[in-house]
CSV table of C-alpha atoms in Angstrom, one decimal:
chain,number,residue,atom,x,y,z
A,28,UNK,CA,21.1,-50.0,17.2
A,29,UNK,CA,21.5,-46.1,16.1
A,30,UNK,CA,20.9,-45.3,13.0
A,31,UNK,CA,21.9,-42.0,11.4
A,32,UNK,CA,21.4,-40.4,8.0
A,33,UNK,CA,21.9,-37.3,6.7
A,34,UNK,CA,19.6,-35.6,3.3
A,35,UNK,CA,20.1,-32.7,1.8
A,36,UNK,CA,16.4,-31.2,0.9
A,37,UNK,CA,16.5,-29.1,-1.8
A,38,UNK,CA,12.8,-28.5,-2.3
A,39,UNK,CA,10.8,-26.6,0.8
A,40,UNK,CA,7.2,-28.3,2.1
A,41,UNK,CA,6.3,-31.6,3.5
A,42,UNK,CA,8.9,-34.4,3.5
A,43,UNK,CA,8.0,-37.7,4.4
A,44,UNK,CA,10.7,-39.7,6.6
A,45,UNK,CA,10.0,-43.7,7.1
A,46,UNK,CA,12.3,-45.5,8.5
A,47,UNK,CA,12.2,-49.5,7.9
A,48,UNK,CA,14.0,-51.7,11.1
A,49,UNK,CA,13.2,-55.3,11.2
A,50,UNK,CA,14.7,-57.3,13.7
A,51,UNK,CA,15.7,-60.1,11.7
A,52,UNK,CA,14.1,-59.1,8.5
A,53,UNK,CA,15.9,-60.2,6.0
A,54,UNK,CA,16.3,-57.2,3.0
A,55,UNK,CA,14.7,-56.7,0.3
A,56,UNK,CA,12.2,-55.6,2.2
A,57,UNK,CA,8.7,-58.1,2.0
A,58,UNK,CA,6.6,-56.5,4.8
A,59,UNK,CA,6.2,-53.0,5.7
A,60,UNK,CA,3.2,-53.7,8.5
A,61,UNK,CA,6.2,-54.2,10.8
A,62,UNK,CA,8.6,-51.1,10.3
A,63,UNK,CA,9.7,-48.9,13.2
A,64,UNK,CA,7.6,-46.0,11.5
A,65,UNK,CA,7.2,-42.3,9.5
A,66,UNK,CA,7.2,-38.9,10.6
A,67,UNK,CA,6.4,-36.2,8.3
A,68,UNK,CA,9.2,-32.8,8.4
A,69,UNK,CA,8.4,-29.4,7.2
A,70,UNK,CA,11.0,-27.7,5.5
A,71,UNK,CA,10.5,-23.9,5.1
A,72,UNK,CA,11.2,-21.7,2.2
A,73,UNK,CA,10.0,-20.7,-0.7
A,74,UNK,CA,8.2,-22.3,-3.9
A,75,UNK,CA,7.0,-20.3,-7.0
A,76,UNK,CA,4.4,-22.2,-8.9
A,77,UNK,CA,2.8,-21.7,-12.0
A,78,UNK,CA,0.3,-23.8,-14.1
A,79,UNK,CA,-3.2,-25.8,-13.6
A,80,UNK,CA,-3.3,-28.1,-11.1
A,81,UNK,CA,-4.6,-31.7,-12.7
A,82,UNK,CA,-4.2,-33.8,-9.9
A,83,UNK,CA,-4.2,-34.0,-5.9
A,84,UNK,CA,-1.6,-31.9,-4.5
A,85,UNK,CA,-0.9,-31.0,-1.3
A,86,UNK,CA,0.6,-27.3,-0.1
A,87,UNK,CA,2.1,-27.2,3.3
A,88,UNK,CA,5.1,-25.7,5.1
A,89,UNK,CA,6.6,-23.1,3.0
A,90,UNK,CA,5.2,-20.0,0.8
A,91,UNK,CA,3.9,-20.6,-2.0
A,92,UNK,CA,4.1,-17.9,-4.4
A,93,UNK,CA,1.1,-18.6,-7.4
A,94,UNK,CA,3.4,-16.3,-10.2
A,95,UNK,CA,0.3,-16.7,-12.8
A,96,UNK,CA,-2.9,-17.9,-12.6
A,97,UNK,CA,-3.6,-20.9,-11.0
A,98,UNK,CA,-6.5,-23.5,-12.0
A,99,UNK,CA,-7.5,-26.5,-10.1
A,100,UNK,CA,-8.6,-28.8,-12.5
A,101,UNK,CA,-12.2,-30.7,-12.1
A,102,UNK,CA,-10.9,-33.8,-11.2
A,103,UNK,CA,-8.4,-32.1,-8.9
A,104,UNK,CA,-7.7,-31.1,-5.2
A,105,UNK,CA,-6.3,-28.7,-4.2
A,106,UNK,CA,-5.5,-29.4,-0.3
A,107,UNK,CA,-3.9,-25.9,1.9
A,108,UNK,CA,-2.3,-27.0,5.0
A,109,UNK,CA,-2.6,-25.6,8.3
A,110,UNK,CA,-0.1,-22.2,8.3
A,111,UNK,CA,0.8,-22.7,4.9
A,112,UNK,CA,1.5,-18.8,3.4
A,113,UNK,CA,0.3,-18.3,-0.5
A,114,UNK,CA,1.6,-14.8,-1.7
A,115,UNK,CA,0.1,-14.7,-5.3
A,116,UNK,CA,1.6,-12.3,-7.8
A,117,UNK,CA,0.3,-9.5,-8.5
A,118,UNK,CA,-2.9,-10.0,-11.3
A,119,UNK,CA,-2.6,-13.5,-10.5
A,120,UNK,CA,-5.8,-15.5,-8.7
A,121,UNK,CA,-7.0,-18.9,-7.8
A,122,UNK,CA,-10.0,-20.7,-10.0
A,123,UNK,CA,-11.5,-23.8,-9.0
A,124,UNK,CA,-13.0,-26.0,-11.1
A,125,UNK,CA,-12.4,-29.1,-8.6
A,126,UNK,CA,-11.7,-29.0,-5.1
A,127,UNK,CA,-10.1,-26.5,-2.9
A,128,UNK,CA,-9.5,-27.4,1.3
A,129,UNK,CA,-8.3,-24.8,3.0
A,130,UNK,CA,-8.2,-25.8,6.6
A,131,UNK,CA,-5.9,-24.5,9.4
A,132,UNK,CA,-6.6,-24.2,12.8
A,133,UNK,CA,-7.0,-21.2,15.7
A,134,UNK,CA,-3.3,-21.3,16.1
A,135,UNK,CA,-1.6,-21.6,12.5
A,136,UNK,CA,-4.2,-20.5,10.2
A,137,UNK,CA,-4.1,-21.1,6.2
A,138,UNK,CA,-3.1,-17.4,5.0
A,139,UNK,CA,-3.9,-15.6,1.3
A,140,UNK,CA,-2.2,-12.8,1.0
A,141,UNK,CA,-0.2,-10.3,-0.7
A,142,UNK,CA,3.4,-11.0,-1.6
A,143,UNK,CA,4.2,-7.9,-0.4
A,144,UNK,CA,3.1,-8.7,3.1
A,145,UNK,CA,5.8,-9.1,5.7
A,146,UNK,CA,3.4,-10.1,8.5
A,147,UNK,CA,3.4,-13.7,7.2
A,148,UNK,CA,5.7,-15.8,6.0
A,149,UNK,CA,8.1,-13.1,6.1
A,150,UNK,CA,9.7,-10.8,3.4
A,151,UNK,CA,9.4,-12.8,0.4
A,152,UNK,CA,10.4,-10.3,-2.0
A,153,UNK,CA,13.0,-9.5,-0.2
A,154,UNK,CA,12.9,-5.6,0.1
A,155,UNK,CA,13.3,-4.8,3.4
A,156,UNK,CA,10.7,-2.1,4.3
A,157,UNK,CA,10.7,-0.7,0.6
A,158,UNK,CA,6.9,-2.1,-0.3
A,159,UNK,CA,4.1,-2.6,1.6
A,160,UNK,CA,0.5,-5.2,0.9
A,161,UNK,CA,-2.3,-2.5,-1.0
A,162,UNK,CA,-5.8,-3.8,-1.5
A,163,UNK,CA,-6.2,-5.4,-5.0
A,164,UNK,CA,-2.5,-7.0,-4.7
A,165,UNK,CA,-3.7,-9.9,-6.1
A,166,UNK,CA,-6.6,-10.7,-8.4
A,167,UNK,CA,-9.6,-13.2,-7.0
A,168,UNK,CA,-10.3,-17.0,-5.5
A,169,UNK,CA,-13.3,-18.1,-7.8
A,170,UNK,CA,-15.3,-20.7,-7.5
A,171,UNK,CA,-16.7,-22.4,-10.8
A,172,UNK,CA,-19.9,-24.0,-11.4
A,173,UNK,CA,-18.2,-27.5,-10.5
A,174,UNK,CA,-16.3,-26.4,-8.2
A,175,UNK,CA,-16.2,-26.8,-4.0
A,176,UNK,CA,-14.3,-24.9,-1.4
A,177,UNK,CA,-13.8,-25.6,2.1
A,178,UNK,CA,-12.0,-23.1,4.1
A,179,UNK,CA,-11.9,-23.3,7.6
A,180,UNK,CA,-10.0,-21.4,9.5
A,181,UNK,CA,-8.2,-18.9,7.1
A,182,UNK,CA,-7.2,-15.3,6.7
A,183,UNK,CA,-7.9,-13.9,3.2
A,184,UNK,CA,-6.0,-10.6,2.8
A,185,UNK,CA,-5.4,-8.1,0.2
A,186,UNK,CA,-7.5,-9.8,-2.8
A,187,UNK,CA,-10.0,-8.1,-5.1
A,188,UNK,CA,-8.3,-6.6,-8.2
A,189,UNK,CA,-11.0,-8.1,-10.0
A,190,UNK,CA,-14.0,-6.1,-7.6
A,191,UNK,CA,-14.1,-9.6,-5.9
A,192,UNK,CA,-11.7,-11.3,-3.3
A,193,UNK,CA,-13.6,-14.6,-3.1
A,194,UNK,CA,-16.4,-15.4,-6.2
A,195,UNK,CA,-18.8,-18.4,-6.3
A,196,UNK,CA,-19.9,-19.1,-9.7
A,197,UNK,CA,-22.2,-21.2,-9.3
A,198,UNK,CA,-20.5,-23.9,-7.1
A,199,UNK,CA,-20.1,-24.4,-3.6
A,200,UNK,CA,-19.0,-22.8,-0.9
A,201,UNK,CA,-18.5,-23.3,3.0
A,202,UNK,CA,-16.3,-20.8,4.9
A,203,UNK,CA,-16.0,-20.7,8.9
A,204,UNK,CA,-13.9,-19.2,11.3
A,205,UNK,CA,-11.5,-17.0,8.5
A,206,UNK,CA,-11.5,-13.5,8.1
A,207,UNK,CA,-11.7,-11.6,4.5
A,208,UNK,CA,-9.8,-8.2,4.5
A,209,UNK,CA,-8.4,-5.1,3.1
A,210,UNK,CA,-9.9,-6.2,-0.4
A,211,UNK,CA,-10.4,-4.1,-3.8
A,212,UNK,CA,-13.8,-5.1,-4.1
A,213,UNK,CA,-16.5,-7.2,-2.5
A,214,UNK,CA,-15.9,-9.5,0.3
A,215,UNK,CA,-18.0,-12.6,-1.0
A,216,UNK,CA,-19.6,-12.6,-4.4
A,217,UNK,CA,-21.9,-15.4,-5.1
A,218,UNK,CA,-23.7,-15.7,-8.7
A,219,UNK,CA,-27.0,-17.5,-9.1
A,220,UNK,CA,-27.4,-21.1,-8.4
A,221,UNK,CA,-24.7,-20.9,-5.9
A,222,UNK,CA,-24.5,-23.1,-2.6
A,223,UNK,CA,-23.7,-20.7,0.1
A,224,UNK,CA,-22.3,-21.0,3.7
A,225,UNK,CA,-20.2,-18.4,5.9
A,226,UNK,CA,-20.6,-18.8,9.7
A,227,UNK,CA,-18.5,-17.7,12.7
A,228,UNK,CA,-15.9,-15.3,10.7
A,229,UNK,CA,-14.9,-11.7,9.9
A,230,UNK,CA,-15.5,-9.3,6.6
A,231,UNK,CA,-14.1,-5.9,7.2
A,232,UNK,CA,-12.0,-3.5,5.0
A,233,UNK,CA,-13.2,-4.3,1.9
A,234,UNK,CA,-14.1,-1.7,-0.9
A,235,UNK,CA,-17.6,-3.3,-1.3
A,236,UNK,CA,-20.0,-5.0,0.3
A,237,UNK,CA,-19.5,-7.7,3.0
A,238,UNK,CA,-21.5,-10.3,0.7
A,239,UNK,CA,-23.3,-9.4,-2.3
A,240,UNK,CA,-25.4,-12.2,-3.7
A,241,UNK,CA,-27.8,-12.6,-6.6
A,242,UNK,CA,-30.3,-15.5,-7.5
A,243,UNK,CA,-32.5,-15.1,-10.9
A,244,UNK,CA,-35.9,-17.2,-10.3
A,245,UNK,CA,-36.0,-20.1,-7.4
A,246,UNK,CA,-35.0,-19.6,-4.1
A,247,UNK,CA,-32.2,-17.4,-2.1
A,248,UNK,CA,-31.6,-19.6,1.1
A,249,UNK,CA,-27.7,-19.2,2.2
A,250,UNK,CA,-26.5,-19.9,5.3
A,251,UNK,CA,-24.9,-16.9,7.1
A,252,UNK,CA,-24.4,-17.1,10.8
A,253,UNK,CA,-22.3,-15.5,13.7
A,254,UNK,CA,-20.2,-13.5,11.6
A,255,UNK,CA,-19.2,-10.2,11.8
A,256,UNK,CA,-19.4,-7.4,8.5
A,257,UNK,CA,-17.4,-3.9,9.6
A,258,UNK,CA,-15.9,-1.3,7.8
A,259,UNK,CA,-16.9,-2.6,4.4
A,260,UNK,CA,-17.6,0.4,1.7
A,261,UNK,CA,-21.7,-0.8,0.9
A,262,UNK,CA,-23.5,-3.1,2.7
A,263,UNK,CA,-22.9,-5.7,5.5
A,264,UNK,CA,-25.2,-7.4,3.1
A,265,UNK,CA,-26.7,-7.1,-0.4
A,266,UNK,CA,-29.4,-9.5,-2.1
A,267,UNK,CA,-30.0,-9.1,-5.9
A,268,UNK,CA,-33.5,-11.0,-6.5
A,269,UNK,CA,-34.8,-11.3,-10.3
A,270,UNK,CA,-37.2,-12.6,-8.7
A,271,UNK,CA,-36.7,-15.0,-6.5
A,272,UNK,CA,-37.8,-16.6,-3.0
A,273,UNK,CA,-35.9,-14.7,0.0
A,274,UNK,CA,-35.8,-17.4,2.8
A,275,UNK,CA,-33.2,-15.9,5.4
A,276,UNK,CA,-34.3,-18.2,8.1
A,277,UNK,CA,-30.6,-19.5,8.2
A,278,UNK,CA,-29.0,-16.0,8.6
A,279,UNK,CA,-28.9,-15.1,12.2
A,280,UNK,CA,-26.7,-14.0,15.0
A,281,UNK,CA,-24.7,-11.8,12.7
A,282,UNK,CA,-23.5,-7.7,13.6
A,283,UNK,CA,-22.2,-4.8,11.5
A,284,UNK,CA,-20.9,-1.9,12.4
A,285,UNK,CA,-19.2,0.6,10.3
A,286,UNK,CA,-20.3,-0.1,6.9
A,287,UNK,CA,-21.6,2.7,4.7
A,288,UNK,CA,-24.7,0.7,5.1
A,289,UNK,CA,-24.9,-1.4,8.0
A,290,UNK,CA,-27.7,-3.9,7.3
A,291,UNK,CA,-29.0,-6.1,4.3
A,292,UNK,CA,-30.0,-4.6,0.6
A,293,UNK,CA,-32.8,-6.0,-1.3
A,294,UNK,CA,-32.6,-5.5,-4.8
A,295,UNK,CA,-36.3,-6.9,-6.4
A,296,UNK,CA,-39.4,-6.4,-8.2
A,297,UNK,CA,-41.9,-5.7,-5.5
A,298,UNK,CA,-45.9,-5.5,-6.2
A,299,UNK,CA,-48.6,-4.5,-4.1
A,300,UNK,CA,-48.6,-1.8,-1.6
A,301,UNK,CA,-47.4,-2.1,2.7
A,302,UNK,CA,-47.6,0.5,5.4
């Protein structure tokens, strides 16, 4: 038996096909443990979105272009497919309150980037060669107090109008194998109380430091291994402690070249006297 259907998709991202054939099943259908199967089908293109996100949802496929700001809610999640594209608007930026994942792979990374940038997912606006991605294109993925992000295995471009192209505001934050770049303003911000991993990736071209990270009274212990800080305007790294407990036993294996400074700041109260 052949069977052959024809849809008409009208809305670009993941489509889910099933396909129920039951030898001698009799219709309606009253199992589905023994259908043929489902295959899932990307269909490119392009989706503007606008509005908080209250529930699970699921961007994959096509460009996503955020046209205002976007808030995932705190019961939310917000899940970014391997080589999805989101192009946010210009002012526009990404606040989580839930949960983002953001996980690609070496091949098809997740991309944030300008919506004037041709390099991925094409010319969305459409002009030909008559614009081109600037730093500060788009405002600022920040990271609430509740909130969690997992990115693995993105590329984070053009961000920062705000002075910051990724914040964490007191949530949590793991970030491997992506790259932050060409930003208006610091790489990573991270405010006190903040949970704080970055390992294995790449913060260059930003108009600020490569991570600049505060903590009023307990202790600073992020995690901050095998990545690489170059050409950021400050430093590579920059601790603000008011006071605090340095312990940076768990940052290690990391190189900088090409900052204005290329090493870690200390910003503290500091008694006694060394030679």
């Amino acid at each position: 038996i052949v069977l052959t259907a024809t849809q008409v998709v009208t809305q670009p991202g993941a489509l889910n096909v099933v396909v129920n054939a039951d030898v001698g099943e009799i219709l309606p259908e009253t199992s589905e443990a023994n259908n043929t199967g489902q295959a899932e089908m990307g269909v490119l293109g392009t989706i503007d979105y606008c509005g908080d996100i209250t529930g699970d949802a699921t961007w994959a496929y096509a460009v996503f272009v955020p046209t205002c700001n976007i808030t995932v809610q705190g019961n939310a999640t917000l899940t970014l497919r391997s080589g999805v594209v989101v192009k946010p608007m210009g002012g526009v930026g990404i606040y989580i309150n839930g949960r983002l994942n953001g996980v690609g792979d070496s091949i098809t990374p997740v991309v944030l980037t300008s919506y004037m940038d041709d390099t991925y997912g094409g010319d969305t606006n459409n002009d030909g060669s008559g614009s081109t991605p600037v730093p500060g294109s788009w405002t600022v993925i920040n990271i609430a107090s509740t909130g969690m992000a997992n990115i693995d295995y993105a590329r984070i471009r053009y961000g920062g109008a705000g002075q910051t192209i990724v914040g964490n505001a007191g949530g949590t934050l793991y970030l491997a194998h992506s790259t932050i770049e060409s930003g208006a303003g610091t790489g990573i911000q991270v405010a006190s109380g903040s949970t704080l991993t970055v390992q294995d990736s790449i913060i260059q071209g930003n108009s600020g430091s490569g991570i600049d990270y505060t903590q009023t009274n307990g202790r600073a212990a992020p995690t901050i291994r095998n990545t690489v800080f170059h050409s950021n305007t400050g430093y590579a790294m920059y601790f603000t402690l008011n006071p605090a407990t340095f312990d940076d036993s768990n940052i290690q294996n990391n190189t900088a070249s090409g900052n204005t400074w290329n090493g870690i700041g200390l910003a503290a109260t500091f008694s006694g006297a060394s030679i």
